[in-house]
Short mmCIF file of C-alpha atoms in Angstrom, two decimals:
data_model
loop_
_atom_site.label_atom_id
_atom_site.label_comp_id
_atom_site.label_asym_id
_atom_site.label_seq_id
_atom_site.Cartn_x
_atom_site.Cartn_y
_atom_site.Cartn_z
CA MET A 1 0.15 -0.14 0.04
CA PRO A 2 1.99 2.85 -1.04
CA THR A 3 2.45 5.98 1.04
CA VAL A 4 3.93 9.34 -0.15
CA ARG A 5 5.65 11.87 1.98
CA ILE A 6 5.78 15.37 0.47
CA ARG A 7 7.84 18.52 2.11
CA PHE A 8 7.76 22.01 0.71
CA PRO A 9 11.36 23.36 1.19
CA ALA A 10 10.02 26.91 0.31
CA GLY A 11 7.23 26.80 2.74
CA ARG A 12 4.35 27.40 -0.03
CA TYR A 13 1.85 25.50 -2.10
CA HIS A 14 0.70 27.26 -5.32
CA ALA A 15 -2.42 25.41 -6.88
CA THR A 16 -5.49 26.72 -8.16
CA LEU A 17 -8.78 24.65 -7.46
CA TRP A 18 -10.14 23.12 -10.47
CA GLY A 19 -12.75 24.96 -12.08
CA SER A 20 -11.98 28.44 -10.43
CA HIS A 21 -10.14 31.07 -12.01
CA VAL A 22 -6.67 32.12 -10.54
CA ASN A 23 -7.94 35.78 -9.46
CA GLU A 24 -10.80 33.80 -7.38
CA GLY A 25 -8.01 33.07 -4.70
CA GLN A 26 -8.96 29.50 -4.28
CA ILE A 27 -6.46 26.99 -3.17
CA GLU A 28 -6.75 23.42 -3.81
CA TRP A 29 -5.67 21.66 -0.57
CA PRO A 30 -4.76 19.08 -0.06
CA PRO A 31 -3.63 18.41 -3.83
CA SER A 32 -6.29 16.46 -5.83
CA PRO A 33 -5.70 12.80 -6.73
CA TRP A 34 -6.33 13.97 -10.60
CA ARG A 35 -3.15 16.36 -10.11
CA LEU A 36 -1.01 13.97 -8.22
CA LEU A 37 -1.64 11.34 -10.97
CA ARG A 38 -0.76 14.05 -13.82
CA ALA A 39 2.42 15.01 -11.94
CA LEU A 40 3.98 11.64 -11.81
CA LEU A 41 2.95 10.78 -15.28
CA ALA A 42 5.10 13.83 -16.05
CA CYS A 43 8.10 12.82 -14.16
CA GLY A 44 8.24 9.61 -16.30
CA TYR A 45 8.34 11.56 -19.45
CA ASN A 46 10.92 14.17 -18.05
CA THR A 47 12.99 12.01 -15.94
CA GLN A 48 12.48 8.22 -17.16
CA GLN A 49 12.97 9.14 -20.62
CA TRP A 50 9.64 7.54 -21.64
CA ILE A 51 8.69 7.66 -25.47
CA GLU A 52 5.33 6.23 -24.43
CA VAL A 53 4.10 4.97 -21.24
CA PRO A 54 5.33 1.50 -20.64
CA GLU A 55 3.26 -1.73 -19.55
CA VAL A 56 4.05 -1.52 -15.85
CA ALA A 57 3.38 2.02 -15.50
CA ARG A 58 -0.01 1.55 -16.91
CA THR A 59 -0.82 -1.09 -14.52
CA LEU A 60 0.47 1.47 -11.75
CA PHE A 61 -1.52 4.39 -12.99
CA ASP A 62 -4.83 1.99 -13.36
CA LYS A 63 -4.36 0.86 -9.42
CA LEU A 64 -3.84 4.41 -8.25
CA ALA A 65 -6.69 5.65 -10.32
CA MET A 66 -8.89 2.88 -8.86
CA CYS A 67 -8.30 4.10 -5.05
CA LEU A 68 -9.08 7.27 -3.66
CA PRO A 69 -6.12 8.51 -1.28
CA SER A 70 -6.44 9.72 2.34
CA TYR A 71 -4.24 12.54 3.13
CA ARG A 72 -2.42 13.83 6.41
CA LEU A 73 -2.43 17.52 6.16
CA PRO A 74 0.08 19.89 7.90
CA SER A 75 -1.16 23.33 9.27
CA ALA A 76 -1.42 25.79 6.56
CA SER A 77 -3.06 29.13 5.93
CA ALA A 78 -4.02 31.17 2.79
CA ALA A 79 -1.98 34.04 1.57
CA HIS A 80 -1.73 36.02 -1.55
CA SER A 81 0.03 38.75 -3.03
CA ARG A 82 -1.04 41.20 -5.66
CA HIS A 83 0.66 42.83 -8.71
CA TYR A 84 -0.33 44.83 -12.13
CA MET A 85 0.91 42.63 -14.90
CA PRO A 86 1.72 44.79 -18.01
CA MET A 87 -0.50 44.06 -21.25
CA ALA A 88 1.78 45.41 -23.68
CA LEU A 89 -0.93 47.97 -24.69
CA ILE A 90 -0.31 51.81 -24.49
CA GLU A 91 -3.47 53.72 -23.25
CA LYS A 92 -3.55 57.47 -22.62
CA GLY A 93 0.43 57.73 -23.01
CA ARG A 94 0.50 54.96 -20.44
CA GLU A 95 1.15 51.27 -20.55
CA LYS A 96 -1.91 49.18 -19.58
CA THR A 97 -1.92 47.03 -16.58
CA THR A 98 -4.23 44.34 -15.20
CA LEU A 99 -4.51 43.28 -11.49
CA VAL A 100 -3.48 39.56 -10.89
CA TYR A 101 -3.63 37.88 -7.73
CA ASP A 102 -1.36 35.13 -6.81
CA THR A 103 -2.49 32.93 -4.20
CA TRP A 104 -0.83 30.14 -2.16
CA ALA A 105 -1.03 28.09 1.15
CA ASN A 106 1.81 28.87 3.62
CA ILE A 107 2.54 25.23 4.79
CA ASP A 108 4.16 24.31 8.12
CA ASP A 109 7.37 22.48 8.20
CA ASP A 110 5.60 19.02 8.73
CA ASP A 111 5.14 16.58 6.07
CA LEU A 112 2.12 15.82 3.59
CA ILE A 113 1.22 12.24 3.76
CA VAL A 114 -0.59 10.72 0.89
CA HIS A 115 -1.71 7.03 1.12
CA TRP A 116 -3.15 4.81 -1.44
CA ASN A 117 -5.03 1.79 0.06
CA CYS A 118 -3.89 -0.82 -2.79
CA ASP A 119 -1.34 -3.36 -3.29
CA LEU A 120 1.39 -2.88 -5.79
CA SER A 121 3.62 -5.40 -7.17
CA VAL A 122 7.43 -5.30 -6.97
CA GLU A 123 8.16 -3.66 -10.28
CA GLU A 124 5.27 -1.09 -9.89
CA THR A 125 6.59 -0.04 -6.19
CA VAL A 126 10.16 0.15 -7.76
CA LEU A 127 8.55 2.48 -10.57
CA LEU A 128 6.71 4.40 -8.18
CA LYS A 129 9.71 5.15 -5.76
CA GLU A 130 11.43 6.43 -9.12
CA LEU A 131 8.44 8.84 -10.07
CA VAL A 132 8.19 10.09 -6.52
CA ASP A 133 11.92 10.71 -5.88
CA CYS A 134 12.10 12.92 -9.27
CA LEU A 135 9.09 15.13 -8.11
CA GLY A 136 10.50 18.48 -8.10
CA TYR A 137 7.20 20.46 -7.73
CA LEU A 138 3.49 20.23 -7.30
CA GLY A 139 0.98 22.60 -8.70
CA ARG A 140 2.79 25.80 -10.24
CA SER A 141 6.32 25.70 -10.78
CA GLU A 142 7.19 27.91 -7.88
CA SER A 143 5.81 25.05 -5.52
CA TRP A 144 8.85 23.13 -5.00
CA VAL A 145 8.74 19.91 -3.34
CA GLU A 146 10.79 17.03 -1.99
CA ALA A 147 9.21 13.59 -2.13
CA ASP A 148 9.82 9.88 -1.05
CA LEU A 149 8.04 6.52 -0.97
CA ILE A 150 7.84 5.45 2.75
CA ASP A 151 7.68 2.32 4.37
CA ASP A 152 4.43 0.20 4.91
CA SER A 153 5.49 -0.60 8.41
CA ILE A 154 4.84 2.84 9.84
CA ASN A 155 1.55 3.94 8.01
CA ASP A 156 -0.30 3.07 11.27
CA ASP A 157 1.26 5.89 12.86
CA PHE A 158 -0.60 8.57 10.57
CA VAL A 159 -3.81 9.98 11.68
CA PHE A 160 -5.42 11.06 8.38
CA ASN A 161 -7.47 14.24 8.38
CA ALA A 162 -8.49 14.38 4.69
CA PHE A 163 -10.42 11.42 3.29
CA PRO A 164 -13.31 10.66 0.78
CA SER A 165 -16.69 11.23 1.98
CA VAL A 166 -18.95 8.03 1.91
CA THR A 167 -22.46 8.49 1.31
CA GLY A 168 -24.60 9.12 4.58
CA SER A 169 -21.37 9.48 6.55
CA GLN A 170 -21.20 12.72 8.79
CA GLN A 171 -18.00 13.71 10.84
CA GLY A 172 -19.57 16.26 13.10
CA ARG A 173 -18.15 19.51 14.14
CA GLY A 174 -14.95 20.70 13.18
CA TRP A 175 -15.22 19.26 9.47
CA GLU A 176 -16.05 20.47 6.15
CA GLN A 177 -16.62 19.26 2.76
CA ILE A 178 -14.50 20.31 -0.31
CA PRO A 179 -14.96 19.10 -3.77
CA MET A 180 -11.93 17.24 -5.24
CA MET A 181 -10.87 16.25 -8.98
CA THR A 182 -10.03 12.60 -9.18
CA SER A 183 -10.46 10.07 -11.82
CA ILE A 184 -13.03 7.51 -12.78
CA THR A 185 -11.88 3.78 -12.91
CA PRO A 186 -10.04 2.88 -16.18
CA GLU A 187 -13.14 0.26 -16.73
CA GLU A 188 -15.58 2.69 -16.34
CA TYR A 189 -13.96 5.11 -18.95
CA LEU A 190 -13.57 2.52 -21.51
CA THR A 191 -17.17 1.48 -21.01
CA TRP A 192 -18.41 5.05 -21.37
CA ARG A 193 -16.11 5.91 -24.37
CA SER A 194 -17.30 2.85 -26.29
CA GLU A 195 -20.94 3.83 -25.70
CA MET A 196 -20.34 7.41 -26.76
CA THR A 197 -18.31 6.82 -29.75
CA ASP A 198 -20.51 3.87 -30.97
CA ARG A 199 -23.47 6.39 -30.96
CA LEU A 200 -21.55 9.05 -33.02
CA LEU A 201 -20.15 6.64 -35.51
CA SER A 202 -23.55 5.22 -35.93
CA LYS A 203 -24.36 8.32 -37.89
CA PHE A 204 -21.49 7.97 -40.35
CA PRO A 205 -21.71 4.01 -41.19
CA LEU A 206 -19.46 2.32 -43.25
CA PRO A 207 -20.67 1.00 -46.52
CA GLU A 208 -21.98 -2.57 -46.86
CA GLY A 209 -20.24 -5.30 -48.72
CA ASN A 210 -16.92 -4.55 -50.56
CA LYS A 211 -17.44 -1.05 -51.15
CA LYS A 212 -14.52 0.97 -50.01
CA PRO A 213 -15.48 4.04 -47.42
CA THR A 214 -14.41 7.58 -48.90
CA ALA A 215 -11.73 9.49 -47.52
CA LYS A 216 -14.36 12.19 -46.35
CA LEU A 217 -16.14 9.33 -44.45
CA LEU A 218 -13.20 8.20 -43.02
CA LYS A 219 -12.08 11.64 -42.13
CA ASP A 220 -15.55 12.38 -40.44
CA ARG A 221 -15.27 9.14 -38.32
CA GLU A 222 -12.16 10.06 -37.11
CA ALA A 223 -13.16 13.59 -36.20
CA VAL A 224 -16.04 12.33 -34.26
CA ILE A 225 -13.99 10.05 -31.94
CA GLY A 226 -11.17 12.69 -31.86
CA PRO A 227 -12.23 14.41 -28.66
CA TYR A 228 -12.38 10.88 -26.53
CA PRO A 229 -8.93 9.71 -25.71
CA SER A 230 -8.53 5.81 -26.18
CA ASP A 231 -8.02 5.21 -22.38
CA LEU A 232 -7.68 6.90 -19.03
CA ILE A 233 -3.66 7.16 -19.70
CA GLU A 234 -4.25 9.43 -22.52
CA CYS A 235 -6.92 11.52 -20.62
CA LEU A 236 -4.28 12.14 -17.91
CA GLN A 237 -1.80 13.56 -20.73
CA LYS A 238 -4.30 16.02 -22.29
CA ASP A 239 -3.72 19.75 -21.24
CA THR A 240 -6.26 22.51 -20.62
CA ALA A 241 -5.99 23.89 -23.90
CA TRP A 242 -6.84 20.64 -25.61
CA TRP A 243 -9.74 19.74 -23.79
CA LYS A 244 -11.15 23.62 -23.99
CA GLN A 245 -10.79 23.51 -27.55
CA HIS A 246 -12.87 20.02 -27.92
CA HIS A 247 -15.38 21.77 -25.64
CA TRP A 248 -14.88 19.73 -22.53
CA THR A 249 -15.86 21.43 -19.32
CA GLN A 250 -13.50 19.20 -17.34
CA PRO A 251 -10.97 16.87 -18.27
CA PRO A 252 -12.62 13.68 -19.94
CA GLY A 253 -12.06 10.91 -17.52
CA SER A 254 -12.39 12.93 -14.52
CA GLN A 255 -15.00 13.47 -12.20
CA ARG A 256 -15.65 15.75 -8.88
CA ILE A 257 -15.92 13.78 -5.59
CA VAL A 258 -16.62 15.03 -2.08
CA TYR A 259 -13.83 14.64 0.62
CA TRP A 260 -13.72 15.48 4.34
CA ARG A 261 -10.91 17.52 5.50
CA ARG A 262 -10.48 19.42 9.26
CA SER A 263 -12.44 22.91 9.06
CA ASP A 264 -9.04 24.24 10.22
CA SER A 265 -6.90 22.97 7.43
CA LEU A 266 -6.54 25.92 5.59
CA GLU A 267 -6.72 29.20 7.95
CA VAL A 268 -7.23 32.26 6.60
CA GLY A 269 -4.84 34.95 8.30
CA VAL A 270 -1.52 34.87 9.94
CA PRO A 271 -0.25 31.51 10.62
CA ALA A 272 0.44 30.56 14.25
CA MET A 273 4.37 29.54 14.57
CA PRO A 274 4.47 25.96 15.84
CA VAL A 275 6.12 26.09 19.21
CA ARG A 276 8.45 22.69 19.54
CA SER A 277 9.13 21.31 22.93
CA SER A 278 12.39 22.82 24.26
CA THR A 279 15.56 20.54 23.18
CA GLN A 280 18.54 19.87 25.34
CA SER A 281 21.28 22.08 24.03
CA VAL A 282 24.22 20.17 22.28
CA THR A 283 27.53 21.52 20.88
CA THR A 284 28.06 18.65 18.39
CA MET A 285 25.75 16.39 16.03
CA LEU A 286 27.03 13.74 13.50
CA LEU A 287 25.42 12.82 10.06
CA ALA A 288 26.02 9.43 8.36
CA ILE A 289 26.56 10.00 4.44
CA MET A 290 24.76 6.73 2.44
CA SER A 291 24.44 6.09 -1.08
CA PRO A 292 21.04 4.59 -2.41
CA SER A 293 22.87 1.77 -3.59
CA GLY A 294 24.94 0.86 -0.54
CA ASN A 295 28.04 1.26 -2.57
CA ARG A 296 30.70 3.04 -0.78
CA SER A 297 32.59 4.12 -3.93
CA ALA A 298 29.49 6.11 -4.96
CA LEU A 299 30.15 8.43 -1.95
CA PRO A 300 31.79 11.87 -2.55
CA SER A 301 35.61 11.96 -2.69
CA ILE A 302 37.42 13.84 0.02
CA LYS A 303 38.51 16.06 -2.42
CA ARG A 304 34.83 17.50 -2.26
CA THR A 305 35.10 18.51 1.16
CA LEU A 306 34.51 22.04 0.71
CA PRO A 307 31.66 21.86 -1.50
CA GLN A 308 29.61 18.81 0.38
CA ALA A 309 29.88 21.07 3.45
CA ASP A 310 28.48 24.07 1.57
CA LEU A 311 25.63 22.17 -0.03
CA LEU A 312 24.77 20.88 3.64
CA HIS A 313 24.83 24.40 4.99
CA ARG A 314 22.73 25.71 2.40
CA ALA A 315 20.12 22.83 3.03
CA LEU A 316 20.22 23.41 6.75
CA VAL A 317 19.83 27.23 6.55
CA GLY A 318 16.86 26.74 3.95
CA ARG A 319 15.14 24.26 6.10
CA THR A 320 15.66 26.45 9.34
CA GLY A 321 14.03 29.49 7.71
CA ASN A 322 11.30 27.24 5.94
CA GLY A 323 10.43 29.96 3.40
CA ARG A 324 10.90 32.75 6.03
CA ARG A 325 13.46 35.14 7.68
CA VAL A 326 16.31 32.83 8.93
CA HIS A 327 17.39 33.68 12.37
CA CYS A 328 19.73 31.02 13.57
CA PRO A 329 23.21 32.39 14.52
CA GLU A 330 24.53 29.19 15.37
CA LEU A 331 24.16 28.14 11.58
CA THR A 332 24.55 31.39 9.76
CA GLY A 333 27.18 33.25 11.67
CA LYS A 334 25.23 36.23 12.01
CA ASP A 335 22.96 38.32 14.65
CA ALA A 336 19.33 39.33 14.22
CA ASN A 337 20.44 42.40 12.14
CA GLY A 338 22.57 40.46 9.85
CA GLU A 339 26.06 41.75 11.25
CA PRO A 340 28.64 38.75 11.70
CA LEU A 341 29.07 37.31 15.08
CA LYS A 342 32.11 38.61 17.18
CA SER A 343 32.54 35.43 19.40
CA GLY A 344 35.86 33.94 18.20
CA HIS A 345 34.46 31.49 15.67
CA GLN A 346 31.81 29.90 18.16
CA HIS A 347 29.30 29.27 15.25
CA ALA A 348 29.01 25.89 13.60
CA HIS A 349 31.79 24.13 11.81
CA ILE A 350 30.35 21.69 9.16
CA LEU A 351 33.24 19.00 8.70
CA PRO A 352 32.89 16.28 6.23
CA VAL A 353 35.42 13.50 7.35
CA ASP A 354 36.58 10.05 6.26
CA LEU A 355 36.12 8.03 9.27
CA ASP A 356 37.12 4.67 7.65
CA ASN A 357 39.92 6.08 5.68
CA ASP A 358 39.17 4.93 2.38
CA GLY A 359 39.09 8.20 0.46
CA TYR A 360 35.50 8.96 0.49
CA LEU A 361 33.53 11.32 2.65
CA ASP A 362 31.05 8.92 5.02
CA HIS A 363 30.14 11.39 8.02
CA ILE A 364 29.72 15.17 8.52
CA ILE A 365 30.51 16.67 11.98
CA ILE A 366 28.49 19.59 12.84
CA HIS A 367 30.31 21.38 15.96
CA SER A 368 29.27 24.91 17.27
CA PRO A 369 30.68 25.71 20.73
CA MET A 370 28.31 28.15 21.28
CA GLY A 371 25.73 25.32 21.19
CA LEU A 372 22.99 24.32 18.61
CA GLY A 373 19.41 25.44 19.49
CA ASP A 374 16.06 24.23 18.71
CA ALA A 375 15.70 25.32 15.20
CA ALA A 376 19.16 24.22 14.21
CA GLN A 377 18.72 20.63 15.92
CA HIS A 378 15.64 20.31 14.19
CA ALA A 379 17.02 21.20 10.65
CA VAL A 380 19.65 18.69 11.24
CA ARG A 381 17.47 15.92 12.50
CA THR A 382 15.01 16.37 9.37
CA LEU A 383 17.31 16.62 6.57
CA ARG A 384 17.44 13.42 4.89
CA ARG A 385 19.52 14.01 1.83
CA THR A 386 22.17 15.71 0.11
CA TRP A 387 23.90 15.79 -3.45
CA THR A 388 27.33 15.59 -5.13
CA LYS A 389 28.37 16.48 -8.47
CA GLY A 390 29.01 13.59 -10.82
CA GLY A 391 27.38 11.05 -8.35
CA VAL A 392 24.78 8.36 -9.06
CA GLY A 393 22.03 10.46 -7.59
CA GLU A 394 21.10 11.78 -4.08
CA MET A 395 23.06 10.72 -0.95
CA GLN A 396 20.93 9.95 1.93
CA LEU A 397 21.74 11.28 5.48
CA ALA A 398 21.02 9.86 8.98
CA LEU A 399 21.47 11.41 12.34
CA ALA A 400 24.33 9.01 13.94
CA GLY A 401 24.83 11.07 17.23
CA ALA A 402 24.19 14.24 19.06
CA GLY A 403 25.83 15.66 22.44
CA ASP A 404 29.18 17.02 22.91
CA LEU A 405 32.47 16.09 21.04
CA ASN A 406 32.90 13.19 23.55
CA CYS A 407 29.85 11.61 22.08
CA LEU A 408 32.04 10.79 18.92
CA ARG A 409 34.09 8.66 20.86
CA ASP A 410 31.29 6.18 21.29
CA LEU A 411 31.46 5.32 17.61
CA PRO A 412 32.11 1.74 16.68
CA GLU A 413 35.79 0.81 17.17
CA GLN A 414 36.88 0.47 13.49
CA LEU A 415 36.27 4.68 13.40
CA ILE A 416 37.67 5.89 16.65
CA SER A 417 41.23 6.02 15.29
CA GLN A 418 39.97 8.60 12.99
CA VAL A 419 37.61 10.27 15.48
CA GLU A 420 40.84 10.60 17.58
CA ARG A 421 42.90 12.11 14.75
CA VAL A 422 40.15 14.84 14.50
CA LEU A 423 39.65 15.38 18.28
CA ALA A 424 43.17 14.17 19.67
CA PRO A 425 43.05 11.53 22.43
CA LYS A 426 41.50 12.62 25.68
CA VAL A 427 45.12 13.72 27.01
CA GLY A 428 45.40 16.13 23.71
CA SER A 429 48.17 16.30 21.44
CA ARG A 430 51.11 18.55 20.88
CA ILE A 431 51.63 17.95 17.32
CA TRP A 432 48.98 18.67 14.50
CA THR A 433 49.19 18.11 10.74
CA SER A 434 46.88 19.19 8.02
CA VAL A 435 44.18 16.65 6.86
CA THR A 436 42.80 19.24 4.58
CA PRO A 437 44.65 21.85 2.71
CA PHE A 438 45.17 25.26 4.69
CA VAL A 439 44.09 28.37 2.43
CA PRO A 440 45.12 31.63 3.85
CA ALA A 441 42.39 34.06 4.57
CA ARG A 442 44.29 37.15 3.98
CA PHE A 443 47.05 37.93 1.30
CA LEU A 444 50.32 36.62 2.00
CA LYS A 445 53.37 38.85 2.71
CA PRO A 446 56.87 37.66 3.03
CA ARG A 447 56.98 39.16 6.69
CA GLY A 448 54.90 40.87 9.28
CA LYS A 449 51.23 40.03 10.58
CA ASN A 450 50.20 38.74 7.13
CA ALA A 451 53.14 36.25 6.97
CA LEU A 452 51.89 32.50 6.76
CA GLU A 453 53.00 31.76 10.32
CA SER A 454 51.68 34.98 11.57
CA GLN A 455 48.21 34.28 9.93
CA ILE A 456 48.26 30.87 11.65
CA VAL A 457 49.29 32.21 15.13
CA THR A 458 46.74 34.88 15.10
CA GLU A 459 43.90 32.82 14.18
CA LEU A 460 44.81 30.20 16.86
CA GLU A 461 44.56 33.09 19.38
CA SER A 462 41.19 34.26 18.15
CA ARG A 463 39.94 30.64 18.65
CA GLY A 464 40.95 30.34 22.26
CA PHE A 465 44.17 28.31 21.71
CA PHE A 466 46.51 29.94 24.72
CA TYR A 467 49.77 28.35 25.12
CA ALA A 468 53.09 29.52 27.06
CA GLU A 469 54.97 29.58 23.98
CA VAL A 470 54.29 30.50 20.22
CA PRO A 471 53.97 26.91 18.33
CA GLU A 472 56.35 25.88 15.93
CA ILE A 473 54.77 26.01 12.58
CA GLN A 474 56.21 24.49 9.27
CA VAL A 475 55.27 24.06 5.78
CA LEU A 476 55.37 20.48 4.80
CA PRO A 477 56.98 19.51 1.48
CA TRP A 478 54.60 17.85 -1.06
CA ASN A 479 55.34 13.88 -1.02
CA THR A 480 52.97 10.78 -1.24
CA ASP A 481 51.17 11.57 2.13
CA THR A 482 50.54 15.24 1.49
CA PHE A 483 50.14 15.62 -2.35
CA PRO A 484 46.38 14.27 -2.54
CA MET A 485 45.72 17.70 -0.85
CA CYS A 486 46.74 19.52 -3.97
CA HIS A 487 43.37 18.09 -5.73
CA PHE A 488 41.01 19.67 -2.85
CA ILE A 489 38.42 22.00 -4.18
CA ARG A 490 39.59 25.34 -2.59
CA VAL A 491 37.18 27.91 -3.80
CA ARG A 492 33.18 28.20 -2.49
CA GLN A 493 30.63 28.46 -5.08
CA ARG A 494 28.72 31.68 -5.25
CA LYS A 495 31.19 33.16 -2.32
CA ALA A 496 34.10 35.25 -2.59
CA ALA A 497 37.16 33.45 -3.83
CA PRO A 498 40.35 33.11 -1.12
CA PRO A 499 42.90 36.15 -1.26
CA VAL A 500 45.22 33.42 -2.82
CA ASP A 501 43.93 30.34 -4.16
CA VAL A 502 46.44 28.04 -2.91
CA GLY A 503 46.69 25.47 -0.40
CA TYR A 504 49.30 24.25 2.13
CA ALA A 505 50.01 21.19 4.22
CA ILE A 506 51.13 22.75 7.48
CA ARG A 507 52.80 21.10 10.72
CA ILE A 508 52.22 22.62 14.04
CA GLU A 509 53.90 21.69 17.21
CA PHE A 510 52.30 23.48 20.32
CA ALA A 511 54.25 23.86 23.73
CA THR A 512 51.20 21.79 25.41
CA PRO A 513 48.72 19.25 24.37
CA GLN A 514 45.71 20.63 22.75
CA SER A 515 42.25 19.30 21.66
CA GLY A 516 40.60 19.54 18.74
CA PRO A 517 38.86 20.15 16.16
CA ILE A 518 41.40 22.47 14.78
CA CYS A 519 40.29 24.23 11.80
CA LEU A 520 42.00 27.29 10.34
CA GLY A 521 42.20 29.88 7.39
CA TYR A 522 39.57 30.16 4.67
CA ALA A 523 36.39 28.20 4.67
CA SER A 524 37.50 26.70 7.99
CA HIS A 525 33.76 26.59 9.04
CA PHE A 526 33.05 24.35 5.87
CA GLY A 527 36.05 21.65 6.28
CA LEU A 528 39.47 23.46 4.93
CA GLY A 529 42.21 23.83 6.99
CA MET A 530 41.28 21.24 9.16
CA PHE A 531 44.14 19.71 11.09
CA GLY A 532 44.43 16.25 12.56
CA ALA A 533 46.45 15.18 15.84
CA VAL A 534 49.85 13.04 15.57
CA SER A 535 50.35 10.43 18.10
CA ASP A 536 53.48 9.79 20.02
CA GLY A 537 55.13 13.15 18.50
CA SER A 538 55.68 11.63 15.15
CA VAL A 539 54.93 13.17 11.72
#
């Protein structure tokens, strides 16, 4: 029994109720079964390279069309904007405009759940998952969505608050009935079409005997059955211009049906912000990265440390804002006025790491000395996927731990050696060497405060690394151990490039043992300039 989970990253759903003009301000909530089927069918052509609908897809859509889905609706409120659209006409010396309303539903950060009570074969389930995963928007193109097919085993956890109305049923106070556009069953459509086309063709009978029909007769017969698509799949593919051209008042194969939904499902007015239960403040969270196939070589290379951190950061900030203004200083590094924090790099460091030492990123450490608040934790816990350039598809994310830095020491034994390289053993370490290239944050000078060693010392001081003696800093030569760092990506996309696009392998020897993580230089909050502890004082 398929269940689809749909999220709205921008916090908006734009779709006009069937049969209503856009300026009437009527929002179709929830998305009608007809709209869902058309969206999934479009995904087949756009992402699966269909030339025609394959047989397994036909059986899938037939089963979904025969079953009216139930919904679990998140909180939503109606909103609209008005603008005057130019009409490219000059009237009395001014360009003529027309008032246009754009109406949408503001969606809470909860998920929309759609459940069909029908059984699918293994092939149909696999195809449905592929189509759902590729769904990019629903309704108008600005209604961005992320969707996935979820396990049947958790269906019992959902309480559906929108479902088909059964004749004679009453839900009582707090409920309302709404019209929804859905399809008739494939068999009903074929039966109805056969009756209609037989009646129409009877007015243009074929000649008896061996006499051939004229070209005009064949053309007339084809014309009268043209407005009647051959089956329900073809009905779903007809656009508004086509069925209006053939004088349909609604799409062929469709019907209106009444649904029950909670009367507060779509409120008019300012939405009440959900109040989450207060969570315990943590400084560190760990995400595991997995490929859908389970193939570890499909994970992003360690050379992509910076872009992978950047992608995750943008996703977390977007999820925190959920279409509204973002105020999450621990993730953005800015205060309520948009000014950078002056707290000594206390906001979040997003550090992709290779804990099994195979050359591929498998975890991401999110560490914020100032603490991760409710909004930041919620964003991390609910983020389920990320991407990588040139990869086989999306990468799946799962929360592997939350607490302080010491919680990372509770990971499986095979990962501890790399954890202690990032954090140092519990007693600390005096010697640290580059794990990712150090990129200077300021223009390099041969001497003075902007010399390479001075920049490193200054930043260590700003991060609270106090010591009795100035550490000894050495630039390591390029050899078999350090040469892979030459190929790391060193420039953030859509952000200012570093003053000097060059990376260094650095060795730092402190007077006293220090604990990590230690990240310095340009993009140090995104995985560059990360150092690893060296045990026993060896390099």
